[in-house]
Amino acid sequence: MNITADPTEFVGKRVLVSGGTKGTGRATVDRFLAGGARVITAARGTPEPIDGVEFVQADLTTAEGGEILTKAALDRMGGVDILAHVIGGSSTPGGGFVALTDDHWLAELNLNLLATVRLDRLLIPQMIERGSGTVVHVTSIQSVLPLPEATTAYAAAKAALKTYSKS
């Protein structure tokens, strides 16, 4: 199947993609770029440069990281029209719930739920004030079909994100 992007679909749109430097997030960035959008994203480290993308070094698992990215988006682009949350992943050990410490749970919740909640809280009010904006939350099939021995905390965090997204 050959899917062609309309090169004008997102012209004039300012897009923030959380988790936009690799995997699904990078594909999301590429799609918005192909449609003519201005894009900003962040990562904890310094990724390979992406032509046409504003990059901010920030750890979105912290409140400070969300504030850094938000300030950069407002300063560099004047606001955000589309907020695409693709951030996520898991680094917890296998072994089911008994193998997970409180630190494992907190890390999964910070990455897969709270990073999104924090950015929403910072950016959605300006969308509401302007009278327009789009927010996309990417969850996971594991929110409904978890792998209990491998990704318990990740699945729970994505299920929480799915529920939060309905509010």
GROMACS .gro file of N, CA and C in nm:
model
  501
    1MET      N    1   0.084  -0.116   0.000
    1MET     CA    2   0.000   0.000   0.000
    1MET      C    3   0.089   0.123   0.000
    2ASN      N    4   0.059   0.218  -0.083
    2ASN     CA    5   0.134   0.342  -0.091
    2ASN      C    6   0.048   0.455  -0.037
    3ILE      N    7   0.091   0.512   0.073
    3ILE     CA    8   0.017   0.623   0.134
    3ILE      C    9   0.097   0.750   0.111
    4THR      N   10   0.035   0.847   0.050
    4THR     CA   11   0.101   0.973   0.021
    4THR      C   12   0.044   1.082   0.111
    5ALA      N   13   0.133   1.157   0.174
    5ALA     CA   14   0.091   1.266   0.261
    5ALA      C   15   0.061   1.390   0.178
    6ASP      N   16  -0.044   1.460   0.215
    6ASP     CA   17  -0.074   1.589   0.153
    6ASP      C   18   0.027   1.690   0.210
    7PRO      N   19   0.114   1.746   0.127
    7PRO     CA   20   0.218   1.835   0.177
    7PRO      C   21   0.167   1.967   0.235
    8THR      N   22   0.037   1.991   0.224
    8THR     CA   23  -0.019   2.115   0.279
    8THR      C   24  -0.116   2.089   0.394
    9GLU      N   25  -0.135   1.964   0.431
    9GLU     CA   26  -0.235   1.928   0.531
    9GLU      C   27  -0.216   2.000   0.665
   10PHE      N   28  -0.091   2.019   0.707
   10PHE     CA   29  -0.064   2.079   0.837
   10PHE      C   30   0.011   2.213   0.826
   11VAL      N   31   0.011   2.274   0.709
   11VAL     CA   32   0.078   2.403   0.692
   11VAL      C   33   0.017   2.504   0.789
   12GLY      N   34   0.103   2.575   0.858
   12GLY     CA   35   0.057   2.675   0.954
   12GLY      C   36   0.029   2.618   1.092
   13LYS      N   37   0.036   2.487   1.107
   13LYS     CA   38   0.010   2.424   1.237
   13LYS      C   39   0.140   2.410   1.315
   14ARG      N   40   0.129   2.436   1.444
   14ARG     CA   41   0.242   2.421   1.537
   14ARG      C   42   0.215   2.295   1.619
   15VAL      N   43   0.307   2.200   1.609
   15VAL     CA   44   0.283   2.068   1.667
   15VAL      C   45   0.390   2.034   1.771
   16LEU      N   46   0.347   1.990   1.886
   16LEU     CA   47   0.438   1.936   1.987
   16LEU      C   48   0.414   1.786   1.993
   17VAL      N   49   0.519   1.709   1.973
   17VAL     CA   50   0.512   1.563   1.982
   17VAL      C   51   0.597   1.520   2.100
   18SER      N   52   0.535   1.464   2.203
   18SER     CA   53   0.613   1.410   2.314
   18SER      C   54   0.662   1.271   2.273
   19GLY      N   55   0.787   1.242   2.304
   19GLY     CA   56   0.843   1.113   2.263
   19GLY      C   57   0.869   1.106   2.114
   20GLY      N   58   0.909   1.217   2.053
   20GLY     CA   59   0.918   1.224   1.908
   20GLY      C   60   1.052   1.194   1.845
   21THR      N   61   1.145   1.135   1.919
   21THR     CA   62   1.278   1.115   1.861
   21THR      C   63   1.305   0.973   1.811
   22LYS      N   64   1.218   0.878   1.844
   22LYS     CA   65   1.239   0.742   1.794
   22LYS      C   66   1.107   0.666   1.790
   23GLY      N   67   1.107   0.555   1.718
   23GLY     CA   68   0.990   0.468   1.711
   23GLY      C   69   0.867   0.536   1.655
   24THR      N   70   0.753   0.507   1.717
   24THR     CA   71   0.625   0.563   1.673
   24THR      C   72   0.625   0.715   1.682
   25GLY      N   73   0.690   0.768   1.784
   25GLY     CA   74   0.698   0.913   1.798
   25GLY      C   75   0.772   0.979   1.683
   26ARG      N   76   0.882   0.918   1.641
   26ARG     CA   77   0.958   0.971   1.527
   26ARG      C   78   0.874   0.963   1.400
   27ALA      N   79   0.801   0.853   1.381
   27ALA     CA   80   0.713   0.840   1.264
   27ALA      C   81   0.605   0.948   1.267
   28THR      N   82   0.556   0.980   1.385
   28THR     CA   83   0.456   1.086   1.400
   28THR      C   84   0.515   1.221   1.362
   29VAL      N   85   0.636   1.248   1.409
   29VAL     CA   86   0.706   1.372   1.372
   29VAL      C   87   0.721   1.380   1.220
   30ASP      N   88   0.768   1.271   1.160
   30ASP     CA   89   0.789   1.269   1.015
   30ASP      C   90   0.659   1.296   0.940
   31ARG      N   91   0.549   1.241   0.989
   31ARG     CA   92   0.419   1.261   0.922
   31ARG      C   93   0.375   1.407   0.929
   32PHE      N   94   0.391   1.469   1.045
   32PHE     CA   95   0.356   1.610   1.057
   32PHE      C   96   0.446   1.697   0.970
   33LEU      N   97   0.575   1.665   0.967
   33LEU     CA   98   0.667   1.740   0.880
   33LEU      C   99   0.627   1.727   0.734
   34ALA      N  100   0.592   1.605   0.692
   34ALA     CA  101   0.552   1.581   0.553
   34ALA      C  102   0.428   1.662   0.517
   35GLY      N  103   0.346   1.694   0.618
   35GLY     CA  104   0.226   1.773   0.594
   35GLY      C  105   0.248   1.923   0.609
   36GLY      N  106   0.373   1.964   0.633
   36GLY     CA  107   0.403   2.106   0.637
   36GLY      C  108   0.399   2.172   0.773
   37ALA      N  109   0.387   2.094   0.881
   37ALA     CA  110   0.378   2.152   1.016
   37ALA      C  111   0.514   2.197   1.067
   38ARG      N  112   0.510   2.288   1.163
   38ARG     CA  113   0.627   2.320   1.245
   38ARG      C  114   0.619   2.226   1.364
   39VAL      N  115   0.730   2.160   1.397
   39VAL     CA  116   0.728   2.057   1.500
   39VAL      C  117   0.836   2.082   1.604
   40ILE      N  118   0.799   2.058   1.730
   40ILE     CA  119   0.894   2.060   1.840
   40ILE      C  120   0.879   1.930   1.918
   41THR      N  121   0.991   1.878   1.966
   41THR     CA  122   0.989   1.758   2.048
   41THR      C  123   1.102   1.765   2.149
   42ALA      N  124   1.109   1.667   2.237
   42ALA     CA  125   1.211   1.665   2.341
   42ALA      C  126   1.259   1.523   2.365
   43ALA      N  127   1.375   1.514   2.427
   43ALA     CA  128   1.428   1.386   2.475
   43ALA      C  129   1.523   1.416   2.590
   44ARG      N  130   1.551   1.314   2.669
   44ARG     CA  131   1.643   1.331   2.781
   44ARG      C  132   1.785   1.356   2.734
   45GLY      N  133   1.824   1.285   2.629
   45GLY     CA  134   1.958   1.300   2.573
   45GLY      C  135   1.953   1.385   2.448
   46THR      N  136   2.059   1.377   2.371
   46THR     CA  137   2.065   1.451   2.245
   46THR      C  138   2.055   1.351   2.130
   47PRO      N  139   1.941   1.348   2.062
   47PRO     CA  140   1.923   1.252   1.952
   47PRO      C  141   1.988   1.302   1.823
   48GLU      N  142   1.984   1.216   1.723
   48GLU     CA  143   2.026   1.259   1.590
   48GLU      C  144   1.937   1.375   1.548
   49PRO      N  145   1.994   1.479   1.489
   49PRO     CA  146   1.911   1.592   1.444
   49PRO      C  147   1.806   1.548   1.341
   50ILE      N  148   1.690   1.609   1.347
   50ILE     CA  149   1.583   1.583   1.252
   50ILE      C  150   1.560   1.715   1.179
   51ASP      N  151   1.584   1.717   1.049
   51ASP     CA  152   1.566   1.840   0.971
   51ASP      C  153   1.427   1.897   0.991
   52GLY      N  154   1.420   2.025   1.022
   52GLY     CA  155   1.292   2.092   1.033
   52GLY      C  156   1.226   2.081   1.169
   53VAL      N  157   1.292   2.016   1.266
   53VAL     CA  158   1.231   1.995   1.398
   53VAL      C  159   1.307   2.077   1.503
   54GLU      N  160   1.231   2.150   1.582
   54GLU     CA  161   1.287   2.217   1.699
   54GLU      C  162   1.306   2.109   1.806
   55PHE      N  163   1.423   2.106   1.867
   55PHE     CA  164   1.451   2.006   1.968
   55PHE      C  165   1.483   2.073   2.101
   56VAL      N  166   1.434   2.012   2.208
   56VAL     CA  167   1.460   2.059   2.343
   56VAL      C  168   1.509   1.940   2.425
   57GLN      N  169   1.618   1.959   2.497
   57GLN     CA  170   1.662   1.854   2.588
   57GLN      C  171   1.587   1.872   2.719
   58ALA      N  172   1.501   1.775   2.750
   58ALA     CA  173   1.420   1.783   2.871
   58ALA      C  174   1.373   1.643   2.907
   59ASP      N  175   1.366   1.617   3.036
   59ASP     CA  176   1.317   1.489   3.086
   59ASP      C  177   1.169   1.505   3.120
   60LEU      N  178   1.083   1.455   3.034
   60LEU     CA  179   0.939   1.474   3.052
   60LEU      C  180   0.881   1.390   3.165
   61THR      N  181   0.961   1.304   3.226
   61THR     CA  182   0.912   1.230   3.343
   61THR      C  183   0.914   1.317   3.468
   62THR      N  184   0.961   1.439   3.454
   62THR     CA  185   0.964   1.533   3.566
   62THR      C  186   0.876   1.654   3.534
   63ALA      N  187   0.826   1.718   3.638
   63ALA     CA  188   0.746   1.840   3.617
   63ALA      C  189   0.831   1.947   3.550
   64GLU      N  190   0.957   1.959   3.590
   64GLU     CA  191   1.046   2.059   3.531
   64GLU      C  192   1.065   2.035   3.381
   65GLY      N  193   1.077   1.910   3.339
   65GLY     CA  194   1.093   1.880   3.197
   65GLY      C  195   0.975   1.927   3.114
   66GLY      N  196   0.855   1.906   3.165
   66GLY     CA  197   0.736   1.954   3.095
   66GLY      C  198   0.733   2.105   3.085
   67GLU      N  199   0.776   2.171   3.192
   67GLU     CA  200   0.780   2.318   3.190
   67GLU      C  201   0.883   2.369   3.090
   68ILE      N  202   0.998   2.302   3.081
   68ILE     CA  203   1.103   2.342   2.986
   68ILE      C  204   1.051   2.330   2.842
   69LEU      N  205   0.989   2.217   2.811
   69LEU     CA  206   0.937   2.196   2.675
   69LEU      C  207   0.825   2.294   2.643
   70THR      N  208   0.735   2.316   2.737
   70THR     CA  209   0.626   2.411   2.715
   70THR      C  210   0.679   2.551   2.689
   71LYS      N  211   0.773   2.596   2.771
   71LYS     CA  212   0.831   2.729   2.751
   71LYS      C  213   0.895   2.740   2.614
   72ALA      N  214   0.968   2.637   2.574
   72ALA     CA  215   1.032   2.638   2.442
   72ALA      C  216   0.928   2.645   2.330
   73ALA      N  217   0.821   2.568   2.343
   73ALA     CA  218   0.716   2.569   2.240
   73ALA      C  219   0.651   2.707   2.229
   74LEU      N  220   0.625   2.768   2.342
   74LEU     CA  221   0.562   2.901   2.341
   74LEU      C  222   0.660   3.007   2.290
   75ASP      N  223   0.785   3.000   2.334
   75ASP     CA  224   0.885   3.099   2.291
   75ASP      C  225   0.922   3.085   2.144
   76ARG      N  226   0.942   2.962   2.098
   76ARG     CA  227   0.992   2.939   1.962
   76ARG      C  228   0.883   2.937   1.857
   77MET      N  229   0.763   2.890   1.896
   77MET     CA  230   0.657   2.874   1.795
   77MET      C  231   0.535   2.962   1.823
   78GLY      N  232   0.531   3.024   1.940
   78GLY     CA  233   0.419   3.111   1.973
   78GLY      C  234   0.296   3.036   2.021
   79GLY      N  235   0.307   2.907   2.043
   79GLY     CA  236   0.194   2.827   2.090
   79GLY      C  237   0.195   2.691   2.025
   80VAL      N  238   0.093   2.614   2.058
   80VAL     CA  239   0.078   2.478   2.006
   80VAL      C  240  -0.065   2.461   1.957
   81ASP      N  241  -0.079   2.415   1.833
   81ASP     CA  242  -0.211   2.385   1.776
   81ASP      C  243  -0.247   2.238   1.793
   82ILE      N  244  -0.146   2.152   1.784
   82ILE     CA  245  -0.166   2.007   1.795
   82ILE      C  246  -0.067   1.953   1.897
   83LEU      N  247  -0.119   1.885   1.996
   83LEU     CA  248  -0.038   1.824   2.101
   83LEU      C  249  -0.052   1.673   2.087
   84ALA      N  250   0.053   1.608   2.040
   84ALA     CA  251   0.049   1.463   2.015
   84ALA      C  252   0.138   1.392   2.117
   85HIS      N  253   0.075   1.320   2.207
   85HIS     CA  254   0.148   1.248   2.312
   85HIS      C  255   0.178   1.106   2.265
   86VAL      N  256   0.304   1.081   2.232
   86VAL     CA  257   0.345   0.948   2.188
   86VAL      C  258   0.447   0.891   2.287
   87ILE      N  259   0.479   0.968   2.388
   87ILE     CA  260   0.579   0.926   2.486
   87ILE      C  261   0.536   0.796   2.553
   88GLY      N  262   0.632   0.709   2.580
   88GLY     CA  263   0.601   0.587   2.651
   88GLY      C  264   0.711   0.484   2.638
   89GLY      N  265   0.693   0.377   2.711
   89GLY     CA  266   0.789   0.269   2.711
   89GLY      C  267   0.795   0.205   2.847
   90SER      N  268   0.879   0.105   2.860
   90SER     CA  269   0.890   0.034   2.987
   90SER      C  270   1.032  -0.014   3.008
   91SER      N  271   1.077  -0.001   3.130
   91SER     CA  272   1.209  -0.055   3.165
   91SER      C  273   1.202  -0.140   3.291
   92THR      N  274   1.082  -0.179   3.330
   92THR     CA  275   1.068  -0.260   3.450
   92THR      C  276   1.105  -0.405   3.422
   93PRO      N  277   1.146  -0.477   3.526
   93PRO     CA  278   1.183  -0.616   3.507
   93PRO      C  279   1.061  -0.705   3.488
   94GLY      N  280   1.082  -0.820   3.427
   94GLY     CA  281   0.976  -0.920   3.419
   94GLY      C  282   0.956  -0.983   3.556
   95GLY      N  283   0.859  -1.071   3.564
   95GLY     CA  284   0.835  -1.141   3.690
   95GLY      C  285   0.705  -1.104   3.757
   96GLY      N  286   0.624  -1.026   3.688
   96GLY     CA  287   0.494  -0.992   3.744
   96GLY      C  288   0.501  -0.889   3.855
   97PHE      N  289   0.389  -0.869   3.921
   97PHE     CA  290   0.379  -0.762   4.019
   97PHE      C  291   0.473  -0.779   4.138
   98VAL      N  292   0.507  -0.903   4.173
   98VAL     CA  293   0.594  -0.923   4.289
   98VAL      C  294   0.737  -0.875   4.264
   99ALA      N  295   0.776  -0.862   4.138
   99ALA     CA  296   0.912  -0.816   4.105
   99ALA      C  297   0.922  -0.664   4.101
  100LEU      N  298   0.809  -0.595   4.111
  100LEU     CA  299   0.808  -0.450   4.094
  100LEU      C  300   0.812  -0.377   4.228
  101THR      N  301   0.907  -0.286   4.239
  101THR     CA  302   0.917  -0.202   4.358
  101THR      C  303   0.833  -0.076   4.337
  102ASP      N  304   0.819   0.002   4.443
  102ASP     CA  305   0.751   0.131   4.429
  102ASP      C  306   0.822   0.219   4.326
  103ASP      N  307   0.955   0.213   4.324
  103ASP     CA  308   1.030   0.293   4.227
  103ASP      C  309   0.997   0.252   4.084
  104HIS      N  310   0.981   0.122   4.058
  104HIS     CA  311   0.941   0.076   3.924
  104HIS      C  312   0.805   0.134   3.887
  105TRP      N  313   0.710   0.123   3.980
  105TRP     CA  314   0.575   0.175   3.954
  105TRP      C  315   0.578   0.325   3.927
  106LEU      N  316   0.651   0.399   4.009
  106LEU     CA  317   0.657   0.544   3.991
  106LEU      C  318   0.722   0.581   3.858
  107ALA      N  319   0.825   0.509   3.819
  107ALA     CA  320   0.890   0.538   3.690
  107ALA      C  321   0.793   0.515   3.574
  108GLU      N  322   0.717   0.405   3.579
  108GLU     CA  323   0.621   0.376   3.472
  108GLU      C  324   0.509   0.480   3.468
  109LEU      N  325   0.459   0.519   3.584
  109LEU     CA  326   0.352   0.619   3.589
  109LEU      C  327   0.402   0.756   3.542
  110ASN      N  328   0.523   0.793   3.581
  110ASN     CA  329   0.577   0.921   3.536
  110ASN      C  330   0.595   0.926   3.386
  111LEU      N  331   0.644   0.818   3.326
  111LEU     CA  332   0.668   0.816   3.182
  111LEU      C  333   0.539   0.801   3.102
  112ASN      N  334   0.455   0.709   3.141
  112ASN     CA  335   0.341   0.668   3.058
  112ASN      C  336   0.209   0.736   3.091
  113LEU      N  337   0.204   0.810   3.200
  113LEU     CA  338   0.081   0.881   3.238
  113LEU      C  339   0.109   1.027   3.273
  114LEU      N  340   0.191   1.049   3.374
  114LEU     CA  341   0.206   1.185   3.426
  114LEU      C  342   0.276   1.281   3.332
  115ALA      N  343   0.366   1.234   3.247
  115ALA     CA  344   0.427   1.323   3.148
  115ALA      C  345   0.320   1.385   3.060
  116THR      N  346   0.222   1.306   3.022
  116THR     CA  347   0.111   1.354   2.940
  116THR      C  348   0.020   1.448   3.018
  117VAL      N  349  -0.017   1.409   3.138
  117VAL     CA  350  -0.104   1.493   3.221
  117VAL      C  351  -0.041   1.630   3.244
  118ARG      N  352   0.089   1.631   3.273
  118ARG     CA  353   0.156   1.758   3.300
  118ARG      C  354   0.156   1.850   3.178
  119LEU      N  355   0.190   1.795   3.061
  119LEU     CA  356   0.190   1.878   2.940
  119LEU      C  357   0.049   1.926   2.906
  120ASP      N  358  -0.050   1.840   2.923
  120ASP     CA  359  -0.188   1.882   2.900
  120ASP      C  360  -0.223   2.001   2.990
  121ARG      N  361  -0.188   1.989   3.116
  121ARG     CA  362  -0.221   2.094   3.213
  121ARG      C  363  -0.154   2.226   3.175
  122LEU      N  364  -0.035   2.218   3.117
  122LEU     CA  365   0.038   2.338   3.078
  122LEU      C  366  -0.009   2.398   2.945
  123LEU      N  367  -0.053   2.313   2.852
  123LEU     CA  368  -0.080   2.361   2.716
  123LEU      C  369  -0.228   2.370   2.677
  124ILE      N  370  -0.312   2.286   2.732
  124ILE     CA  371  -0.453   2.290   2.692
  124ILE      C  372  -0.520   2.423   2.728
  125PRO      N  373  -0.489   2.485   2.842
  125PRO     CA  374  -0.554   2.614   2.871
  125PRO      C  375  -0.534   2.718   2.761
  126GLN      N  376  -0.415   2.724   2.699
  126GLN     CA  377  -0.396   2.822   2.591
  126GLN      C  378  -0.474   2.782   2.467
  127MET      N  379  -0.498   2.654   2.446
  127MET     CA  380  -0.583   2.610   2.334
  127MET      C  381  -0.728   2.653   2.359
  128ILE      N  382  -0.773   2.632   2.482
  128ILE     CA  383  -0.910   2.670   2.518
  128ILE      C  384  -0.928   2.821   2.503
  129GLU      N  385  -0.832   2.896   2.552
  129GLU     CA  386  -0.839   3.043   2.542
  129GLU      C  387  -0.845   3.088   2.396
  130ARG      N  388  -0.771   3.021   2.309
  130ARG     CA  389  -0.767   3.054   2.167
  130ARG      C  390  -0.892   3.003   2.094
  131GLY      N  391  -0.958   2.905   2.152
  131GLY     CA  392  -1.079   2.850   2.091
  131GLY      C  393  -1.055   2.738   1.994
  132SER      N  394  -0.931   2.685   1.990
  132SER     CA  395  -0.904   2.572   1.902
  132SER      C  396  -0.779   2.499   1.947
  133GLY      N  397  -0.771   2.374   1.907
  133GLY     CA  398  -0.656   2.290   1.938
  133GLY      C  399  -0.694   2.144   1.930
  134THR      N  400  -0.595   2.062   1.910
  134THR     CA  401  -0.616   1.918   1.900
  134THR      C  402  -0.518   1.848   1.993
  135VAL      N  403  -0.567   1.750   2.068
  135VAL     CA  404  -0.483   1.672   2.158
  135VAL      C  405  -0.502   1.525   2.125
  136VAL      N  406  -0.391   1.454   2.108
  136VAL     CA  407  -0.394   1.311   2.079
  136VAL      C  408  -0.314   1.239   2.186
  137HIS      N  409  -0.374   1.138   2.247
  137HIS     CA  410  -0.304   1.053   2.344
  137HIS      C  411  -0.289   0.915   2.283
  138VAL      N  412  -0.166   0.868   2.271
  138VAL     CA  413  -0.140   0.733   2.220
  138VAL      C  414  -0.124   0.640   2.340
  139THR      N  415  -0.207   0.537   2.345
  139THR     CA  416  -0.197   0.440   2.454
  139THR      C  417  -0.134   0.312   2.399
  140SER      N  418  -0.185   0.198   2.437
  140SER     CA  419  -0.127   0.071   2.395
  140SER      C  420  -0.232  -0.037   2.403
  141ILE      N  421  -0.219  -0.136   2.318
  141ILE     CA  422  -0.307  -0.253   2.325
  141ILE      C  423  -0.296  -0.318   2.463
  142GLN      N  424  -0.181  -0.297   2.529
  142GLN     CA  425  -0.164  -0.357   2.661
  142GLN      C  426  -0.254  -0.294   2.766
  143SER      N  427  -0.314  -0.182   2.735
  143SER     CA  428  -0.410  -0.124   2.830
  143SER      C  429  -0.532  -0.213   2.846
  144VAL      N  430  -0.558  -0.298   2.747
  144VAL     CA  431  -0.670  -0.393   2.756
  144VAL      C  432  -0.624  -0.539   2.751
  145LEU      N  433  -0.506  -0.564   2.698
  145LEU     CA  434  -0.451  -0.700   2.690
  145LEU      C  435  -0.309  -0.701   2.748
  146PRO      N  436  -0.296  -0.686   2.880
  146PRO     CA  437  -0.163  -0.679   2.940
  146PRO      C  438  -0.091  -0.814   2.936
  147LEU      N  439   0.039  -0.805   2.949
  147LEU     CA  440   0.124  -0.924   2.963
  147LEU      C  441   0.167  -0.927   3.110
  148PRO      N  442   0.091  -0.993   3.197
  148PRO     CA  443   0.111  -0.983   3.341
  148PRO      C  444   0.252  -1.018   3.389
  149GLU      N  445   0.320  -1.108   3.323
  149GLU     CA  446   0.454  -1.145   3.369
  149GLU      C  447   0.562  -1.050   3.318
  150ALA      N  448   0.527  -0.961   3.225
  150ALA     CA  449   0.631  -0.879   3.163
  150ALA      C  450   0.608  -0.728   3.178
  151THR      N  451   0.484  -0.683   3.168
  151THR     CA  452   0.461  -0.539   3.158
  151THR      C  453   0.346  -0.490   3.246
  152THR      N  454   0.336  -0.542   3.365
  152THR     CA  455   0.224  -0.508   3.453
  152THR      C  456   0.212  -0.357   3.476
  153ALA      N  457   0.320  -0.293   3.517
  153ALA     CA  458   0.314  -0.150   3.549
  153ALA      C  459   0.290  -0.065   3.424
  154TYR      N  460   0.354  -0.101   3.313
  154TYR     CA  461   0.333  -0.030   3.187
  154TYR      C  462   0.187  -0.039   3.145
  155ALA      N  463   0.130  -0.160   3.148
  155ALA     CA  464  -0.009  -0.179   3.108
  155ALA      C  465  -0.104  -0.100   3.197
  156ALA      N  466  -0.077  -0.099   3.326
  156ALA     CA  467  -0.161  -0.024   3.419
  156ALA      C  468  -0.153   0.126   3.392
  157ALA      N  469  -0.033   0.176   3.364
  157ALA     CA  470  -0.016   0.318   3.335
  157ALA      C  471  -0.088   0.356   3.205
  158LYS      N  472  -0.079   0.272   3.103
  158LYS     CA  473  -0.147   0.301   2.976
  158LYS      C  474  -0.299   0.289   2.991
  159ALA      N  475  -0.345   0.198   3.076
  159ALA     CA  476  -0.489   0.189   3.103
  159ALA      C  477  -0.536   0.316   3.174
  160ALA      N  478  -0.455   0.366   3.266
  160ALA     CA  479  -0.489   0.491   3.334
  160ALA      C  480  -0.492   0.607   3.234
  161LEU      N  481  -0.397   0.609   3.141
  161LEU     CA  482  -0.396   0.713   3.038
  161LEU      C  483  -0.522   0.705   2.952
  162LYS      N  484  -0.561   0.584   2.918
  162LYS     CA  485  -0.683   0.565   2.838
  162LYS      C  486  -0.805   0.621   2.912
  163THR      N  487  -0.815   0.593   3.041
  163THR     CA  488  -0.926   0.645   3.121
  163THR      C  489  -0.918   0.797   3.132
  164TYR      N  490  -0.801   0.849   3.160
  164TYR     CA  491  -0.781   0.994   3.169
  164TYR      C  492  -0.821   1.063   3.039
  165SER      N  493  -0.791   1.000   2.928
  165SER     CA  494  -0.819   1.059   2.796
  165SER      C  495  -0.968   1.080   2.772
  166LYS      N  496  -1.050   1.009   2.844
  166LYS     CA  497  -1.195   1.021   2.827
  166LYS      C  498  -1.251   1.140   2.904
  167SER      N  499  -1.168   1.204   2.985
  167SER     CA  500  -1.219   1.316   3.067
  167SER      C  501  -1.218   1.447   2.990
   0.00000   0.00000   0.00000
